Tab-separated table of C-alpha atoms and ligand atoms in Angstrom:
chain	number	residue	atom	x	y	z
A	447	UNK	CA	5.666	5.318	24.321
A	448	UNK	CA	3.135	4.478	21.616
A	449	UNK	CA	2.687	8.045	20.704
A	450	UNK	CA	6.475	8.344	20.481
A	451	UNK	CA	6.863	5.690	18.029
A	452	UNK	CA	3.959	7.441	16.175
A	453	UNK	CA	5.633	10.700	16.159
A	454	UNK	CA	9.077	9.281	14.896
A	455	UNK	CA	7.116	7.835	12.169
A	456	UNK	CA	5.652	10.913	11.324
A	457	UNK	CA	8.807	12.503	11.189
A	458	UNK	CA	10.379	9.842	9.067
A	459	UNK	CA	7.654	9.920	6.301
A	460	UNK	CA	7.904	13.817	6.441
A	461	UNK	CA	11.533	13.298	5.404
A	462	UNK	CA	10.773	10.446	3.038
A	463	UNK	CA	7.382	10.668	1.851
A	464	UNK	CA	6.288	7.356	0.111
A	465	UNK	CA	6.248	6.524	-2.746
A	466	UNK	CA	7.171	9.903	-4.034
A	467	UNK	CA	7.211	9.304	-7.559
A	468	UNK	CA	7.301	12.355	-10.172
A	469	UNK	CA	4.463	14.430	-10.138
A	470	UNK	CA	3.746	13.820	-13.713
A	471	UNK	CA	3.767	10.317	-13.350
A	472	UNK	CA	0.435	8.544	-13.854
A	473	UNK	CA	-0.681	5.329	-12.484
A	474	UNK	CA	-0.957	2.697	-15.259
A	475	UNK	CA	-4.775	1.665	-14.730
A	476	UNK	CA	-4.856	-1.582	-16.509
A	477	UNK	CA	-2.364	-2.926	-13.853
A	478	UNK	CA	-4.143	-1.620	-10.689
A	479	UNK	CA	-7.727	-2.695	-11.514
A	480	UNK	CA	-7.273	-5.185	-8.745
A	481	UNK	CA	-7.375	-2.300	-6.387
A	482	UNK	CA	-10.911	-1.175	-7.825
A	483	UNK	CA	-13.818	-1.655	-5.213
A	484	UNK	CA	-15.635	-3.593	-7.904
A	485	UNK	CA	-12.836	-6.460	-7.821
A	486	UNK	CA	-13.698	-7.410	-4.203
A	487	UNK	CA	-17.434	-6.946	-4.747
A	488	UNK	CA	-17.338	-9.250	-7.833
A	489	UNK	CA	-15.313	-12.003	-5.767
A	490	UNK	CA	-17.940	-11.643	-3.079
A	491	UNK	CA	-20.751	-11.741	-5.667
A	492	UNK	CA	-18.983	-15.097	-7.022
A	493	UNK	CA	-18.146	-13.589	-10.099
A	494	UNK	CA	-14.947	-15.284	-9.953
A	495	UNK	CA	-14.134	-15.947	-13.934
A	496	UNK	CA	-13.739	-12.092	-14.539
A	497	UNK	CA	-11.935	-11.394	-11.546
A	498	UNK	CA	-9.247	-13.900	-12.444
A	499	UNK	CA	-8.902	-12.500	-15.732
A	500	UNK	CA	-8.426	-9.000	-14.226
A	501	UNK	CA	-5.778	-10.404	-11.797
A	502	UNK	CA	-4.078	-11.928	-14.762
A	503	UNK	CA	-3.532	-9.057	-16.956
A	504	UNK	CA	-0.238	-8.226	-15.836
A	505	UNK	CA	1.199	-11.417	-16.983
A	506	UNK	CA	0.516	-10.675	-20.649
A	507	UNK	CA	0.844	-7.136	-20.250
A	508	UNK	CA	4.022	-6.392	-22.277
A	509	UNK	CA	2.810	-8.530	-25.303
A	510	UNK	CA	-0.452	-6.427	-25.590
A	511	UNK	CA	-0.701	-3.482	-27.965
A	512	UNK	CA	-1.667	-0.005	-26.760
A	513	UNK	CA	-4.678	-0.024	-28.707
A	514	UNK	CA	-5.632	-3.439	-27.124
A	515	UNK	CA	-4.802	-2.135	-23.636
A	516	UNK	CA	-7.079	0.790	-24.129
A	517	UNK	CA	-9.962	-1.519	-25.218
A	518	UNK	CA	-9.234	-3.835	-22.165
A	519	UNK	CA	-9.244	-0.808	-19.910
A	520	UNK	CA	-12.759	0.231	-20.876
A	521	UNK	CA	-14.301	-3.198	-20.906
A	522	UNK	CA	-12.873	-4.182	-17.587
A	523	UNK	CA	-13.750	-0.730	-15.978
A	524	UNK	CA	-17.409	-0.944	-17.273
A	525	UNK	CA	-17.534	-4.345	-15.567
A	526	UNK	CA	-16.000	-3.171	-12.159
A	527	UNK	CA	-18.276	-0.082	-12.343
A	528	UNK	CA	-21.426	-2.360	-12.303
A	529	UNK	CA	-20.183	-4.039	-9.150
A	530	UNK	CA	-19.238	-0.776	-7.177
A	531	UNK	CA	-21.851	1.882	-7.788
A	532	UNK	CA	-21.016	5.603	-7.611
A	533	UNK	CA	-22.655	6.338	-4.140
A	534	UNK	CA	-20.488	4.097	-2.439
A	535	UNK	CA	-17.686	5.468	0.092
A	536	UNK	CA	-14.076	4.949	-0.094
A	537	UNK	CA	-11.394	5.601	2.791
A	538	UNK	CA	-7.866	5.484	2.053
A	539	UNK	CA	-5.736	4.753	5.361
A	540	UNK	CA	-2.012	5.750	5.043
A	541	UNK	CA	-3.116	6.990	1.491
A	542	UNK	CA	0.804	8.412	0.944
A	543	UNK	CA	1.764	10.371	-2.042
A	544	UNK	CA	0.317	8.431	-4.761
A	545	UNK	CA	-2.995	6.523	-3.759
A	546	UNK	CA	-5.492	9.406	-3.727
A	547	UNK	CA	-4.879	9.962	-7.615
A	548	UNK	CA	-4.901	6.152	-8.364
A	549	UNK	CA	-8.164	6.010	-6.689
A	550	UNK	CA	-9.610	9.111	-8.210
A	551	UNK	CA	-8.858	7.689	-11.526
A	552	UNK	CA	-10.402	4.279	-10.793
A	553	UNK	CA	-13.310	5.790	-9.252
A	554	UNK	CA	-14.109	8.987	-11.101
A	555	UNK	CA	-17.441	9.694	-9.072
A	556	UNK	CA	-17.411	8.000	-5.873
A	557	UNK	CA	-16.475	10.160	-2.632
A	558	UNK	CA	-13.039	9.374	-1.439
A	559	UNK	CA	-11.341	10.299	1.781
A	560	UNK	CA	-7.583	9.761	2.482
A	561	UNK	CA	-5.534	10.066	5.854
A	562	UNK	CA	-2.079	10.118	6.363
A	563	UNK	CA	0.166	10.819	9.236
A	564	UNK	CA	2.453	12.841	7.117
A	565	UNK	CA	1.755	16.671	6.181
A	566	UNK	CA	4.340	16.385	3.387
A	567	UNK	CA	2.765	13.419	1.871
A	568	UNK	CA	-0.393	14.928	1.807
A	569	UNK	CA	0.886	18.100	0.415
A	570	UNK	CA	2.593	15.965	-2.453
A	571	UNK	CA	-0.617	13.919	-2.829
A	572	UNK	CA	-2.912	17.286	-3.284
A	573	UNK	CA	-0.201	18.755	-6.031
A	574	UNK	CA	-0.524	15.515	-7.896
A	575	UNK	CA	-4.184	15.643	-7.976
A	576	UNK	CA	-4.241	19.116	-9.111
A	577	UNK	CA	-1.613	18.586	-11.909
A	578	UNK	CA	-3.743	15.321	-13.250
A	579	UNK	CA	-6.811	17.144	-12.688
A	580	UNK	CA	-5.730	19.913	-15.285
A	581	UNK	CA	-4.475	17.236	-17.794
A	582	UNK	CA	-7.906	15.450	-17.347
A	583	UNK	CA	-9.666	18.635	-18.015
A	584	UNK	CA	-7.648	19.096	-21.250
A	585	UNK	CA	-8.437	15.791	-22.677
A	586	UNK	CA	-12.188	15.242	-21.418
A	587	UNK	CA	-13.207	18.957	-20.473
A	588	UNK	CA	-13.982	18.073	-16.966
A	589	UNK	CA	-11.765	18.457	-13.818
A	590	UNK	CA	-11.201	15.399	-11.606
A	591	UNK	CA	-13.558	15.451	-8.580
A	592	UNK	CA	-12.028	16.318	-5.179
A	593	UNK	CA	-10.555	13.952	-2.929
A	594	UNK	CA	-10.785	14.830	0.738
A	595	UNK	CA	-7.214	14.478	2.386
A	596	UNK	CA	-6.817	14.711	6.169
A	597	UNK	CA	-3.638	14.759	7.982
A	598	UNK	CA	-3.411	12.803	11.229
A	599	UNK	CA	-3.239	9.302	13.071
A	600	UNK	CA	-5.751	7.493	11.337
A	601	UNK	CA	-6.799	5.616	14.552
A	602	UNK	CA	-7.639	9.128	16.207
A	603	UNK	CA	-9.031	10.713	13.144
A	604	UNK	CA	-11.603	8.032	12.805
A	605	UNK	CA	-12.421	7.904	16.275
A	606	UNK	CA	-12.928	11.599	16.573
A	607	UNK	CA	-14.175	12.907	13.361
A	608	UNK	CA	-17.650	12.289	12.064
A	609	UNK	CA	-16.496	10.796	8.805
A	610	UNK	CA	-19.792	8.471	8.413
A	611	UNK	CA	-19.182	4.752	7.213
A	612	UNK	CA	-17.511	3.321	4.432
A	613	UNK	CA	-17.930	0.878	1.662
A	614	UNK	CA	-14.501	0.231	0.598
A	615	UNK	CA	-11.333	0.806	2.971
A	616	UNK	CA	-7.709	0.330	1.616
A	617	UNK	CA	-4.848	0.165	3.956
A	618	UNK	CA	-1.880	-0.725	2.030
A	619	UNK	CA	1.634	-1.064	3.608
A	620	UNK	CA	0.452	0.635	6.760
A	621	UNK	CA	-0.815	-1.802	9.457
A	622	UNK	CA	2.727	-3.489	10.133
A	623	UNK	CA	4.105	-0.052	10.850
A	624	UNK	CA	1.896	0.315	13.775
A	625	UNK	CA	2.759	-0.063	17.497
A	626	UNK	CA	-0.444	-1.397	18.222
A	627	UNK	CA	-1.969	-2.727	14.973
A	628	UNK	CA	-5.096	-4.318	16.425
A	629	UNK	CA	-6.199	-1.007	17.495
A	630	UNK	CA	-6.107	0.688	13.973
A	631	UNK	CA	-7.575	-2.356	12.531
A	632	UNK	CA	-10.469	-2.183	14.914
A	633	UNK	CA	-10.848	1.606	14.120
A	634	UNK	CA	-11.116	0.829	10.340
A	635	UNK	CA	-13.827	-2.235	11.042
A	636	UNK	CA	-15.806	0.298	13.106
A	637	UNK	CA	-16.248	2.329	10.185
A	638	UNK	CA	-17.203	-0.497	7.569
A	639	UNK	CA	-20.801	-0.810	6.603
A	640	UNK	CA	-22.105	-4.452	6.620
A	641	UNK	CA	-20.737	-6.466	3.676
A	642	UNK	CA	-18.348	-3.676	3.177
A	643	UNK	CA	-14.650	-4.399	2.097
A	644	UNK	CA	-11.355	-4.001	3.502
A	645	UNK	CA	-8.229	-4.482	1.355
A	646	UNK	CA	-5.002	-4.802	3.347
A	647	UNK	CA	-1.153	-5.143	2.408
A	648	UNK	CA	1.103	-6.299	4.784
A	649	UNK	CA	4.833	-7.133	4.563
A	650	UNK	CA	6.002	-10.615	4.939
A	651	UNK	CA	7.246	-11.361	8.418
A	652	UNK	CA	10.117	-13.975	8.163
A	653	UNK	CA	11.275	-12.544	5.091
A	654	UNK	CA	12.084	-9.188	6.263
A	655	UNK	CA	14.076	-10.262	9.281
A	656	UNK	CA	17.165	-8.978	7.645
A	657	UNK	CA	15.791	-5.539	6.930
A	658	UNK	CA	14.756	-5.189	10.515
A	659	UNK	CA	18.040	-6.255	11.881
A	660	UNK	CA	19.561	-3.521	9.760
A	661	UNK	CA	16.882	-0.980	11.143
A	662	UNK	CA	17.848	-1.985	14.657
A	663	UNK	CA	21.337	-0.752	13.915
A	664	UNK	CA	20.082	2.693	12.976
A	665	UNK	CA	17.351	2.779	15.597
A	666	UNK	CA	19.629	5.148	18.038
A	667	UNK	CA	19.389	8.111	15.565
A	668	UNK	CA	15.664	8.396	16.151
A	669	UNK	CA	16.104	9.102	19.735
A	670	UNK	CA	17.864	11.999	18.603
A	671	UNK	CA	14.978	13.258	16.438
A	672	UNK	CA	13.942	16.297	18.464
A	673	UNK	CA	17.628	17.680	18.257
A	674	UNK	CA	16.933	18.840	14.761
A	675	UNK	CA	20.409	19.734	13.290
A	676	UNK	CA	22.416	16.802	14.803
A	677	UNK	CA	19.439	14.233	13.743
A	678	UNK	CA	19.061	15.507	10.186
A	679	UNK	CA	23.015	15.425	9.923
A	680	UNK	CA	23.204	11.671	11.076
A	681	UNK	CA	19.874	10.530	9.188
A	682	UNK	CA	21.195	11.913	5.815
A	683	UNK	CA	24.775	10.461	6.432
A	684	UNK	CA	23.411	6.986	7.029
A	685	UNK	CA	21.084	7.492	4.203
A	686	UNK	CA	23.464	8.237	1.607
A	687	UNK	CA	25.652	5.256	3.079
A	688	UNK	CA	22.934	2.967	2.501
A	689	UNK	CA	22.089	4.231	-0.921
A	690	UNK	CA	25.718	3.850	-1.853
A	691	UNK	CA	25.767	0.362	-0.447
A	692	UNK	CA	22.317	-0.420	-2.357
A	693	UNK	CA	23.794	0.903	-5.514
A	694	UNK	CA	26.635	-1.713	-5.147
A	695	UNK	CA	24.263	-4.530	-4.232
A	696	UNK	CA	21.985	-3.391	-7.301
A	697	UNK	CA	24.965	-4.262	-9.484
A	698	UNK	CA	25.649	-7.500	-7.666
A	699	UNK	CA	28.760	-6.539	-5.886
A	700	UNK	CA	27.655	-8.147	-2.582
A	701	UNK	CA	26.749	-11.764	-3.543
A	702	UNK	CA	25.441	-12.570	0.047
A	703	UNK	CA	22.716	-9.577	-0.263
A	704	UNK	CA	22.284	-8.962	-3.838
A	705	UNK	CA	19.472	-11.430	-4.182
A	706	UNK	CA	17.453	-10.164	-0.824
A	707	UNK	CA	17.669	-6.421	-1.889
A	708	UNK	CA	17.289	-6.836	-5.606
A	709	UNK	CA	13.779	-5.755	-5.152
A	710	UNK	CA	14.673	-2.009	-3.704
A	711	UNK	CA	16.180	-0.471	-7.123
A	712	UNK	CA	17.680	2.896	-6.671
A	713	UNK	CA	14.716	4.547	-5.491
A	714	UNK	CA	15.462	6.838	-2.464
A	715	UNK	CA	12.147	6.506	-0.439
A	716	UNK	CA	12.520	2.743	-0.825
A	717	UNK	CA	15.805	2.487	0.653
A	718	UNK	CA	15.025	4.658	3.613
A	719	UNK	CA	11.751	2.586	3.933
A	720	UNK	CA	13.767	-0.905	4.126
A	721	UNK	CA	16.510	0.304	6.356
A	722	UNK	CA	15.829	3.412	8.225
A	723	UNK	CA	12.443	2.881	9.165
A	724	UNK	CA	11.668	3.912	12.944
A	725	UNK	CA	8.711	1.753	13.139
A	726	UNK	CA	8.724	-1.600	11.542
A	727	UNK	CA	8.090	-4.292	14.276
A	728	UNK	CA	6.240	-6.541	11.452
A	729	UNK	CA	2.936	-8.630	12.235
A	730	UNK	CA	3.447	-12.173	12.233
A	731	UNK	CA	1.067	-13.134	9.447
A	732	UNK	CA	-0.870	-15.688	11.247
A	733	UNK	CA	-2.090	-12.914	13.550
A	734	UNK	CA	-3.576	-10.848	11.049
A	735	UNK	CA	-6.477	-13.553	10.263
A	736	UNK	CA	-6.713	-14.139	13.936
A	737	UNK	CA	-7.255	-10.300	14.712
A	738	UNK	CA	-9.457	-9.858	11.597
A	739	UNK	CA	-11.656	-12.860	12.674
A	740	UNK	CA	-12.140	-11.643	16.282
A	741	UNK	CA	-13.434	-8.198	14.639
A	742	UNK	CA	-16.147	-10.009	12.478
A	743	UNK	CA	-14.105	-9.830	9.158
A	744	UNK	CA	-14.374	-12.746	6.610
A	745	UNK	CA	-11.383	-13.215	4.186
A	746	UNK	CA	-12.815	-13.458	0.722
A	747	UNK	CA	-9.500	-13.131	-1.331
A	748	UNK	CA	-5.634	-13.250	-0.656
A	749	UNK	CA	-2.551	-13.428	-2.648
A	750	UNK	CA	1.082	-14.021	-2.468
A	751	UNK	CA	3.964	-15.175	-4.623
A	752	UNK	CA	6.064	-18.075	-3.559
A	753	UNK	CA	9.593	-18.859	-4.530
A	754	UNK	CA	8.787	-22.373	-5.039
A	755	UNK	CA	5.133	-22.312	-6.446
A	756	UNK	CA	4.529	-18.870	-8.189
A	757	UNK	CA	1.722	-16.799	-7.362
A	758	UNK	CA	-0.887	-18.286	-4.965
A	759	UNK	CA	-4.328	-16.793	-5.484
A	760	UNK	CA	-7.075	-17.333	-3.164
A	761	UNK	CA	-10.410	-16.869	-4.961
A	762	UNK	CA	-12.163	-20.025	-4.619
A	763	UNK	CA	-10.562	-21.113	-0.904
A	764	UNK	CA	-9.160	-18.092	0.456
A	765	UNK	CA	-8.839	-19.575	4.119
A	766	UNK	CA	-6.619	-22.506	2.799
A	767	UNK	CA	-4.554	-20.533	0.562
A	768	UNK	CA	-3.920	-18.030	3.153
A	769	UNK	CA	-2.604	-20.880	5.596
A	770	UNK	CA	-0.356	-21.773	2.707
A	771	UNK	CA	1.122	-18.313	2.527
A	772	UNK	CA	1.564	-18.325	6.072
A	773	UNK	CA	3.452	-21.630	6.202
A	774	UNK	CA	5.559	-20.303	3.361
A	775	UNK	CA	6.599	-16.940	5.013
A	776	UNK	CA	7.672	-19.188	8.086
A	777	UNK	CA	9.958	-21.151	5.574
A	778	UNK	CA	11.161	-17.892	3.942
A	779	UNK	CA	9.681	-19.086	0.825
A	780	UNK	CA	7.400	-15.920	0.359
A	781	UNK	CA	8.590	-13.620	-2.311
A	782	UNK	CA	5.703	-10.829	-2.120
A	783	UNK	CA	4.056	-8.828	0.377
A	784	UNK	CA	0.582	-10.579	0.663
A	785	UNK	CA	-2.623	-8.944	-0.115
A	786	UNK	CA	-5.680	-9.676	1.672
A	787	UNK	CA	-9.390	-8.548	1.033
A	788	UNK	CA	-11.995	-8.971	3.782
A	789	UNK	CA	-15.515	-8.406	4.128
A	790	UNK	CA	-17.468	-7.254	7.247
A	791	UNK	CA	-20.174	-9.802	7.981
B	896	LIG	C1	4.633	2.562	3.225
B	896	LIG	S1	3.784	4.044	3.057
B	896	LIG	C2	2.333	3.568	1.926
B	896	LIG	C3	1.464	4.397	1.207
B	896	LIG	C4	0.483	4.008	0.259
B	896	LIG	N1	-0.563	3.293	1.089
B	896	LIG	C5	1.152	3.207	-1.023
B	896	LIG	O1	0.809	1.884	-0.734
B	896	LIG	O2	1.622	3.782	-1.706
B	896	LIG	C6	2.756	4.148	4.564
B	896	LIG	C7	2.088	5.363	4.886
B	896	LIG	O3	0.934	5.167	5.757
B	896	LIG	C8	1.286	6.329	6.718
B	896	LIG	N2	0.914	6.190	8.140
B	896	LIG	C9	1.379	5.208	8.553
B	896	LIG	N3	0.935	5.056	10.057
B	896	LIG	C10	-0.223	5.683	10.111
B	896	LIG	C11	-1.374	6.149	10.782
B	896	LIG	N4	-1.419	5.770	11.905
B	896	LIG	N5	-2.304	7.071	10.472
B	896	LIG	C12	-2.313	7.443	9.290
B	896	LIG	N6	-1.149	7.154	8.213
B	896	LIG	C13	-0.153	6.419	8.814
B	896	LIG	C14	2.550	7.071	6.602
B	896	LIG	O4	2.482	8.415	6.703
B	896	LIG	C15	2.907	6.618	5.146
B	896	LIG	O5	2.566	7.935	4.295
């Protein structure tokens, strides 16, 4: 049964690879420094003020000139590099199409391995890496180093392949899609070195009730996924219907759902991801902390945006901030998908 759910999900991401941005689009590194291994490491070493500065960059981003942005990028990258040395190993679980390039650009020298269920997502990630590697060569006379990309269910790949242990694992937007999230979490924790970091992003649980209700309405089509022609025809009919509906929503034509679905934009992968996903049961946020603690993880940072209070950043007191985020989720006051950084103790 669980295997069938994974197969449906593979089919889904082969049809709608995520996030599937154009090949030439490069990540804005200054806005993504919080994904750098050095960010979590600095928090772990209690270098909080600089980590706070890095987290707050995007608030002033639009007011900063291009020249200043470059200076800031160099300055913070130098700092983060001192915290996360070149011999540390990075694993991206459910890397999708764009994460391998982002991490290669953030960590030019480190060994990086990415795993994804979807062959198509990996193919796109490889194409993106090759394209940007040549661009990099033109400007700095050096190609980008290779990222090893593997196709498969990460839980199995981590159990069966001798990949060694890692100093930093990123699992962003993946855990809540698993039929048994605990086992994927465990397989990642088993591959972490002592004091190594795990960075997770999970969907808000109560905030996505409406999405899950819509997914239920379309769940039946996933039972047809072996009948390729009928399945494809049905899937794309529903997809275009939903895209059309979302476009009208986007322009505010449905006042009851406009506010809720404003975050989706036009993006094809986003609309499918929200409404047609075959495996999106969600995880109650409180369970994540309990699962992680039982596996020997300690929360060192978390963040979430509340409607009532704005951003909550758990630099100094992550456990308390996480409790507030969980409570806010239950009251449907949580606007963003929370991010957590754990350390293996
Ligand atoms: C929502 S996308 C997130 C992609 C990427 N992490 C990002 O944030 O841009 C989820 C990705 O996880 C992959 N995935 C889901 N379950 C997986 C599993 N058990 N093993 C490996 N990859 C998985 C999917 O194929 C998909 O590419």
